[in-house]
Short mmCIF file of C-alpha atoms in Angstrom, two decimals:
data_model
loop_
_atom_site.label_atom_id
_atom_site.label_comp_id
_atom_site.label_asym_id
_atom_site.label_seq_id
_atom_site.Cartn_x
_atom_site.Cartn_y
_atom_site.Cartn_z
CA MET A 1 71.96 72.98 85.47
CA GLN A 2 69.51 75.85 84.96
CA LYS A 3 71.07 76.61 81.58
CA GLU A 4 70.61 72.97 80.57
CA LEU A 5 66.90 73.14 81.42
CA GLU A 6 66.47 76.41 79.49
CA ASP A 7 68.20 74.85 76.49
CA ILE A 8 66.01 71.77 76.70
CA VAL A 9 62.83 73.87 76.83
CA LYS A 10 63.92 75.77 73.70
CA ALA A 11 64.80 72.60 71.87
CA TYR A 12 61.45 71.05 72.85
CA LEU A 13 59.52 74.06 71.53
CA ALA A 14 61.51 73.97 68.25
CA ALA A 15 60.86 70.19 67.84
CA SER A 16 57.17 70.61 68.57
CA GLN A 17 56.89 73.30 65.89
CA GLN A 18 58.45 70.85 63.43
CA GLY A 19 56.07 68.08 64.47
CA LEU A 20 58.85 65.88 65.82
CA GLN A 21 58.36 63.40 68.63
CA THR A 22 60.51 63.87 71.68
CA ALA A 23 61.41 62.16 74.92
CA LEU A 24 62.98 63.40 78.14
CA ALA A 25 65.77 61.38 79.71
CA THR A 26 66.32 62.04 83.42
CA VAL A 27 69.01 60.72 85.76
CA VAL A 28 66.69 59.69 88.61
CA HIS A 29 69.15 57.83 90.86
CA VAL A 30 72.89 57.11 91.09
CA GLU A 31 74.62 54.51 93.18
CA GLY A 32 78.36 55.03 93.44
CA SER A 33 80.20 57.25 90.98
CA ALA A 34 78.82 58.85 87.84
CA TYR A 35 79.57 61.81 85.62
CA ARG A 36 76.11 63.37 86.04
CA GLN A 37 74.00 63.38 89.20
CA PRO A 38 70.24 62.92 89.84
CA GLY A 39 68.24 65.67 88.13
CA ALA A 40 70.44 65.84 85.03
CA ARG A 41 68.26 65.80 81.93
CA MET A 42 68.53 65.39 78.17
CA LEU A 43 65.98 65.93 75.44
CA ILE A 44 65.93 63.36 72.61
CA THR A 45 64.11 63.94 69.33
CA GLU A 46 63.00 61.19 66.95
CA ASN A 47 65.62 62.31 64.36
CA GLY A 48 68.43 61.71 66.91
CA ALA A 49 69.07 65.31 68.05
CA LEU A 50 70.21 65.56 71.66
CA THR A 51 70.07 68.55 74.01
CA GLY A 52 71.56 68.34 77.46
CA ALA A 53 73.51 65.37 78.81
CA ILE A 54 73.00 62.38 81.13
CA SER A 55 76.65 61.24 81.11
CA GLY A 56 80.05 62.23 79.74
CA GLY A 57 78.91 60.98 76.32
CA CYS A 58 78.99 57.22 76.90
CA LEU A 59 75.27 56.62 77.68
CA GLU A 60 73.74 58.93 75.08
CA GLY A 61 73.90 56.54 72.12
CA ASP A 62 72.19 53.66 73.95
CA ALA A 63 69.72 56.05 75.57
CA LEU A 64 68.79 57.37 72.14
CA ARG A 65 67.88 53.86 70.91
CA LYS A 66 65.79 53.10 73.98
CA ALA A 67 64.13 56.56 73.85
CA GLN A 68 63.00 55.89 70.31
CA LEU A 69 61.37 52.68 71.55
CA ALA A 70 59.69 54.62 74.38
CA MET A 71 58.37 57.14 71.82
CA LEU A 72 57.02 54.31 69.68
CA GLN A 73 55.26 52.72 72.64
CA GLN A 74 54.34 56.10 74.23
CA GLN A 75 55.21 54.69 77.67
CA PRO A 76 57.89 55.84 80.16
CA MET A 77 60.79 53.43 80.42
CA LEU A 78 63.29 52.93 83.26
CA VAL A 79 66.79 51.96 82.09
CA THR A 80 69.61 50.97 84.40
CA TYR A 81 73.28 50.98 83.53
CA ASP A 82 75.50 49.01 85.94
CA THR A 83 79.18 49.89 85.56
CA THR A 84 80.39 48.41 88.81
CA ASP A 85 81.71 45.47 86.74
CA GLU A 86 85.12 46.48 85.45
CA ASP A 87 84.31 44.89 82.11
CA ASP A 88 82.31 47.77 80.57
CA ALA A 89 81.58 45.57 77.57
CA VAL A 90 78.85 43.90 79.62
CA ILE A 91 76.49 46.76 78.77
CA GLY A 92 78.21 47.85 75.59
CA VAL A 93 79.38 51.29 76.75
CA GLY A 94 82.74 52.51 77.96
CA LEU A 95 81.94 54.27 81.23
CA GLY A 96 84.66 53.65 83.75
CA CYS A 97 82.64 55.44 86.40
CA ASN A 98 82.10 52.43 88.67
CA GLY A 99 78.49 53.24 89.47
CA ILE A 100 74.89 52.31 88.84
CA ILE A 101 72.88 54.90 86.91
CA HIS A 102 69.08 54.83 86.63
CA ILE A 103 67.63 56.74 83.66
CA LEU A 104 63.90 57.42 83.19
CA LEU A 105 62.83 57.98 79.56
CA GLU A 106 59.54 59.88 79.24
CA PRO A 107 57.96 60.32 75.82
CA LEU A 108 56.46 63.83 75.45
CA GLY A 109 53.60 63.07 73.10
CA PRO A 110 51.21 65.76 71.82
CA HIS A 111 48.32 63.98 73.60
CA LEU A 112 49.74 65.08 76.92
CA ALA A 113 48.31 68.46 77.92
CA LEU A 114 50.95 68.76 80.64
CA ASN A 115 54.36 67.12 80.60
CA PRO A 116 57.72 67.94 82.23
CA LEU A 117 58.63 70.37 79.48
CA THR A 118 55.34 72.24 79.46
CA LEU A 119 55.63 72.53 83.20
CA LEU A 120 59.13 73.96 82.90
CA GLN A 121 58.10 76.24 80.06
CA GLN A 122 55.65 77.98 82.34
CA GLN A 123 58.59 79.04 84.59
CA ALA A 124 60.95 80.11 81.78
CA GLY A 125 62.49 83.47 82.51
CA SER A 126 61.30 83.67 86.09
CA ARG A 127 63.50 84.09 89.14
CA ASP A 128 61.57 81.37 90.99
CA THR A 129 63.19 78.30 92.63
CA THR A 130 61.42 75.12 91.52
CA VAL A 131 61.06 71.56 92.77
CA MET A 132 60.14 68.94 90.27
CA VAL A 133 59.11 65.43 91.30
CA THR A 134 59.65 62.38 89.07
CA LEU A 135 58.21 59.02 90.17
CA PHE A 136 59.68 55.67 89.19
CA ARG A 137 59.75 52.03 90.35
CA PRO A 138 63.40 50.76 90.44
CA GLN A 139 62.34 47.40 91.88
CA GLN A 140 59.79 46.86 89.09
CA ARG A 141 61.39 48.10 85.91
CA SER A 142 58.79 46.39 83.70
CA ALA A 143 55.96 47.94 85.66
CA PRO A 144 54.32 51.27 84.57
CA GLN A 145 56.64 54.19 85.41
CA PRO A 146 54.59 57.23 86.51
CA GLY A 147 57.18 59.84 85.51
CA THR A 148 57.18 63.57 86.26
CA CYS A 149 53.99 64.69 87.94
CA ILE A 150 54.75 67.64 90.23
CA LEU A 151 56.27 71.06 89.75
CA ILE A 152 56.09 73.66 92.48
CA THR A 153 57.78 77.06 92.73
CA ASP A 154 58.59 79.23 95.67
CA GLY A 155 56.53 81.91 93.97
CA GLY A 156 53.38 79.92 94.65
CA GLU A 157 52.80 78.27 91.30
CA ARG A 158 52.04 74.58 91.44
CA GLN A 159 51.09 71.72 89.08
CA VAL A 160 50.30 68.46 90.92
CA LEU A 161 49.16 65.61 88.65
CA MET A 162 48.43 63.15 91.45
CA GLU A 163 45.29 62.00 93.15
CA ASP A 164 44.72 62.99 96.79
CA GLY A 165 45.92 60.45 99.34
CA PRO A 166 48.74 59.58 101.78
CA LEU A 167 51.31 59.28 98.97
CA ARG A 168 50.63 62.77 97.61
CA THR A 169 50.64 64.22 101.14
CA ALA A 170 53.98 62.58 101.99
CA ILE A 171 55.62 63.73 98.75
CA LEU A 172 54.42 67.30 99.15
CA THR A 173 55.82 67.34 102.64
CA ASP A 174 59.17 66.32 101.30
CA VAL A 175 58.91 68.97 98.56
CA CYS A 176 58.66 71.55 101.30
CA ALA A 177 61.70 70.06 102.99
CA ALA A 178 63.63 70.30 99.70
CA PHE A 179 62.86 74.02 99.50
CA THR A 180 64.07 74.48 103.10
CA ALA A 181 67.21 72.40 102.69
CA ARG A 182 67.98 73.76 99.21
CA ARG A 183 68.91 70.36 97.92
CA SER A 184 67.50 67.44 95.98
CA ALA A 185 66.58 64.06 97.46
CA VAL A 186 65.61 60.54 96.41
CA LYS A 187 63.00 58.88 98.60
CA THR A 188 60.97 55.68 98.50
CA TYR A 189 57.36 55.41 99.72
CA ASN A 190 54.92 52.57 100.29
CA ASP A 191 52.26 52.68 97.61
CA GLY A 192 49.75 50.11 98.66
CA PRO A 193 51.42 46.67 98.46
CA ASP A 194 54.18 48.08 96.28
CA GLN A 195 56.87 50.75 96.57
CA ILE A 196 57.49 53.85 94.54
CA THR A 197 60.55 56.15 94.47
CA ALA A 198 60.59 59.89 93.90
CA LEU A 199 63.38 62.05 92.62
CA ILE A 200 62.65 65.39 94.31
CA ALA A 201 64.77 67.69 92.22
CA TRP A 202 65.48 71.19 93.56
CA HIS A 203 66.38 73.75 90.90
CA PRO A 204 67.43 77.26 91.81
CA PRO A 205 67.15 80.04 89.26
CA ALA A 206 70.07 80.93 87.04
CA LEU A 207 72.76 83.01 88.72
CA GLN A 208 72.17 86.70 88.09
CA LEU A 209 75.43 88.63 87.69
CA LEU A 210 75.48 92.41 87.89
CA ILE A 211 78.59 93.84 86.22
CA ALA A 212 79.24 97.52 86.85
CA GLY A 213 81.42 98.71 84.01
CA ALA A 214 81.25 98.47 80.23
CA GLY A 215 84.93 98.62 79.29
CA ASN A 216 86.62 96.16 77.03
CA ASP A 217 87.75 94.05 80.04
CA VAL A 218 84.10 93.30 80.77
CA ARG A 219 83.57 91.52 77.43
CA PRO A 220 85.31 88.24 78.34
CA LEU A 221 83.53 88.25 81.69
CA VAL A 222 80.18 88.45 79.97
CA LYS A 223 81.12 85.78 77.46
CA ILE A 224 82.20 83.24 80.06
CA ALA A 225 79.11 83.92 82.17
CA SER A 226 76.95 83.41 79.11
CA VAL A 227 78.48 80.02 78.44
CA LEU A 228 77.59 79.06 82.00
CA GLY A 229 74.04 80.18 81.48
CA TRP A 230 74.22 83.06 83.96
CA HIS A 231 72.02 86.06 83.41
CA THR A 232 74.31 89.08 83.03
CA ILE A 233 73.32 92.68 83.51
CA VAL A 234 75.91 95.23 82.36
CA VAL A 235 75.51 98.71 83.75
CA ASP A 236 77.54 101.84 83.23
CA GLY A 237 76.93 105.60 83.38
CA ARG A 238 78.55 106.15 79.96
CA PRO A 239 76.14 105.81 77.00
CA ALA A 240 79.06 105.43 74.57
CA TYR A 241 80.19 102.31 76.43
CA ALA A 242 76.96 100.72 77.68
CA GLN A 243 75.65 99.60 74.30
CA ALA A 244 73.94 96.30 73.60
CA GLN A 245 75.98 95.70 70.39
CA ARG A 246 79.15 95.71 72.45
CA PHE A 247 77.85 92.92 74.70
CA PRO A 248 75.70 90.64 72.53
CA GLU A 249 75.80 87.83 75.11
CA ALA A 250 74.56 90.04 77.96
CA THR A 251 70.99 89.63 79.18
CA ARG A 252 70.62 93.40 79.56
CA VAL A 253 72.81 96.46 79.04
CA ILE A 254 71.76 99.51 81.03
CA VAL A 255 72.89 103.17 81.16
CA ALA A 256 72.32 104.32 84.71
CA LYS A 257 73.79 106.28 87.58
CA PRO A 258 74.71 104.23 90.64
CA VAL A 259 71.61 105.31 92.57
CA GLU A 260 69.45 104.19 89.67
CA VAL A 261 70.90 100.70 89.17
CA LEU A 262 68.62 98.89 91.65
CA GLN A 263 65.60 100.28 89.80
CA HIS A 264 66.46 97.87 86.97
CA LEU A 265 66.81 94.61 88.90
CA GLN A 266 65.64 92.89 92.04
CA PRO A 267 68.58 91.28 93.93
CA ASP A 268 67.88 87.82 95.35
CA ASP A 269 69.82 84.93 96.93
CA TYR A 270 71.25 84.05 93.53
CA THR A 271 72.55 87.50 92.57
CA ALA A 272 76.25 88.45 92.60
CA ALA A 273 77.91 91.71 91.61
CA VAL A 274 81.32 92.77 90.26
CA LEU A 275 82.36 96.40 90.38
CA MET A 276 84.86 97.13 87.60
CA THR A 277 83.95 100.56 86.13
CA HIS A 278 87.50 101.91 86.85
CA ASN A 279 85.60 104.91 88.21
CA TYR A 280 86.19 105.15 91.94
CA ASN A 281 83.19 107.36 92.65
CA TYR A 282 80.82 105.15 90.65
CA ASP A 283 82.07 102.01 92.36
CA ILE A 284 81.81 103.38 95.87
CA ALA A 285 78.31 104.78 95.26
CA LEU A 286 77.09 101.41 93.91
CA LEU A 287 78.75 99.47 96.73
CA THR A 288 76.93 101.68 99.16
CA ALA A 289 73.62 101.02 97.41
CA LEU A 290 74.21 97.22 97.28
CA LEU A 291 75.34 96.85 100.90
CA PRO A 292 71.85 96.58 102.49
CA HIS A 293 70.88 93.73 100.08
CA HIS A 294 73.36 91.27 101.57
CA LEU A 295 74.50 89.76 98.31
CA ARG A 296 76.56 86.63 98.86
CA TYR A 297 79.24 87.92 96.55
CA THR A 298 80.28 91.48 95.67
CA GLY A 299 83.63 91.64 93.89
CA VAL A 300 85.68 94.86 93.62
CA LEU A 301 88.33 95.00 90.92
CA GLY A 302 91.59 96.57 91.90
CA PRO A 303 94.11 96.40 94.79
CA ALA A 304 93.15 95.71 98.36
CA ARG A 305 93.94 99.26 99.44
CA LYS A 306 91.24 100.54 97.09
CA LEU A 307 88.58 98.50 98.87
CA GLN A 308 89.91 99.54 102.26
CA ARG A 309 89.66 103.14 101.30
CA MET A 310 86.11 102.67 99.97
CA LEU A 311 84.98 101.01 103.18
CA GLN A 312 86.57 103.69 105.30
CA GLU A 313 84.89 106.50 103.34
CA MET A 314 81.57 104.71 103.47
CA GLU A 315 81.86 104.44 107.24
CA GLU A 316 82.72 108.13 107.55
CA ALA A 317 79.64 108.88 105.42
CA GLY A 318 77.43 106.89 107.80
CA THR A 319 77.29 103.52 105.97
CA ALA A 320 79.51 101.16 107.89
CA ALA A 321 79.74 97.53 106.72
CA SER A 322 79.04 95.00 109.40
CA PRO A 323 81.48 92.05 109.80
CA GLU A 324 79.00 89.86 108.00
CA GLN A 325 78.63 92.35 105.11
CA ARG A 326 82.40 92.79 104.95
CA ALA A 327 82.91 89.04 104.68
CA ARG A 328 80.76 89.03 101.50
CA ILE A 329 82.86 91.69 99.74
CA TYR A 330 85.82 90.29 97.76
CA GLY A 331 88.60 92.64 96.83
CA PRO A 332 90.76 92.17 94.95
CA ALA A 333 88.16 90.15 93.07
CA GLY A 334 89.07 86.72 91.78
CA LEU A 335 90.93 83.54 92.62
CA ASP A 336 94.72 83.52 92.65
CA ILE A 337 95.42 81.69 89.40
CA GLY A 338 98.20 83.95 88.14
CA ALA A 339 95.77 85.93 85.95
CA ASP A 340 97.17 88.80 83.88
CA ALA A 341 95.26 89.26 80.60
CA PRO A 342 91.62 90.39 80.65
CA GLU A 343 90.42 86.93 79.65
CA GLU A 344 92.40 85.33 82.50
CA ILE A 345 91.14 87.92 85.00
CA ALA A 346 87.58 87.16 83.84
CA LEU A 347 88.19 83.42 84.41
CA SER A 348 89.55 84.19 87.88
CA ILE A 349 86.52 86.27 88.83
CA ILE A 350 83.96 83.87 87.39
CA SER A 351 85.65 81.00 89.26
CA GLU A 352 85.51 82.87 92.56
CA VAL A 353 81.86 83.78 92.05
CA LYS A 354 81.01 80.17 91.32
CA ALA A 355 82.88 78.88 94.37
CA VAL A 356 81.32 81.41 96.71
CA MET A 357 77.79 80.84 95.43
CA ALA A 358 78.25 77.07 95.65
CA GLY A 359 79.76 77.25 99.15
CA ALA A 360 82.98 75.63 97.87
CA ALA A 361 86.56 76.32 98.82
CA GLY A 362 87.90 76.91 95.31
CA ASP A 363 90.86 74.57 95.99
CA SER A 364 92.24 71.80 93.75
CA LEU A 365 90.01 68.71 93.77
CA ARG A 366 92.96 66.52 94.50
CA ASN A 367 93.22 68.20 97.94
CA ASN A 368 89.68 67.23 98.76
CA PRO A 369 89.50 63.74 100.43
CA ALA A 370 85.67 63.69 100.18
CA ALA A 371 83.57 62.77 97.14
CA ILE A 372 83.31 65.42 94.44
CA HIS A 373 79.49 65.49 94.50
CA GLN A 374 77.23 65.56 97.52
CA ARG A 375 75.97 62.05 98.21
CA ALA A 376 73.02 62.73 100.49
CA HIS A 377 70.46 62.50 97.67
CA GLN A 378 72.04 59.28 96.30
CA GLN A 379 70.89 57.21 99.25
CA ILE A 380 67.25 56.16 98.82
CA ILE A 381 65.48 57.01 102.03
CA GLN A 382 62.56 54.85 103.01
CA GLN A 383 59.46 56.85 103.99
CA GLN A 384 56.54 55.28 105.93
CA LEU A 385 53.08 56.57 105.04
#
C-alpha cells in the first residue's frame, strides 16, 4: 500500500502543477467481503485520470462521477455501495464481493493549506511509520463529513487539524494504540448528541530490500521488487558490476566492501536482505555484519550446506547465531515453487520475503479456512468519551 500512496502523491503534485482539480477517494469501512480494505486510496482528477484503486475496477467509474460532483461542491461526500444483494444491478456495478463498502470522497481544493496529500507529501521518502485519521459519519451520510484531519509519524512529526476536547483526546489515544498494535482500526465516538467514526489507518514504510550481489540474476529480483514498490539497495564489491545503468529500477546501487555496507543504510523493522554475490567470503562477512541487527528476513542463495558452513565458521570466529537469529536466516532462500530460471528464482525469493514480513505462512489460500484479510478493523468499535 505504501507504493500506492507514493504514486498518489506524485500524481497529485503533477495535477496541481497543471491546475487540475483533484479528489481523494478512501475506503473508510468495509462490512463483509471486498477487494480492497479500509485505508485503500485512489486519486481522481477532474479530467478522469485515476491513480490507485478502491476496488477491483468495478467501483471506479461510479466513484469518478461522484468525485466530480464533490469537486464541484467542494465538500467531502460519503458514498456507500451495498453488494450484499445478489442482484448487482441494484447499484449499477458488477461487484460480486457480497459486502458493503463505504467510500469517502474528499476534494483537494487549492484553498486548503493542508489536505491529506500535502500531509503525506511531507513524509515522502522517509522511513517513518505513519497513522492517518479520517473522520466520517456513516449514520448521517447527508451531514458534513469532516474527512482526513490527523497525520502522526513515529518520528515525532504531527499534524492535528482538530480542536482540543474529549474527542481529540480519545482519537489520539487510539492513534497511539495503532502504533503499538501495528494495525488499522475503525472506531466510533460520541460527538455531542451525534456520533462520528474514525478510520485510524496505520501505514508502515515501504519494505527496504538489501541485495548483496550485482550479477545478472539480481536484475529480475530488482524488477519485481520495484513493481511492488519496495526500496531496493544493490551492493557489490565489484565496480564493473555495481553500476546504476545495470539496475535502473533500483533505489541505490553501491560499490562497497562487506564491512562498509551498513554505512550506507540504516536497517529497521521493515528491512530484509538477500545474499547472492556468489562470493562465499563476501556473503559470510556481510552475514556477520547483519547478524546483530536482527532483520526479520535474511536470505542466503545456495544450498543448505553452504549456510551451515557459514554459520559454523562464524561461530568458530566468535560470532555465534542465537536460536532466534538463526530462525530469521533463510537458506536456501525462496519458497518451493519449482523455480529454475533466474526470473523464477527471483519470484520465489520475493514471495518468501513478502510472506515472512507479513507474518504469513506462504501456503495456498485454498488451504486457509479463515478470511483472506484480517477483519479486526472491519468491526466498528464503540468508544465512550
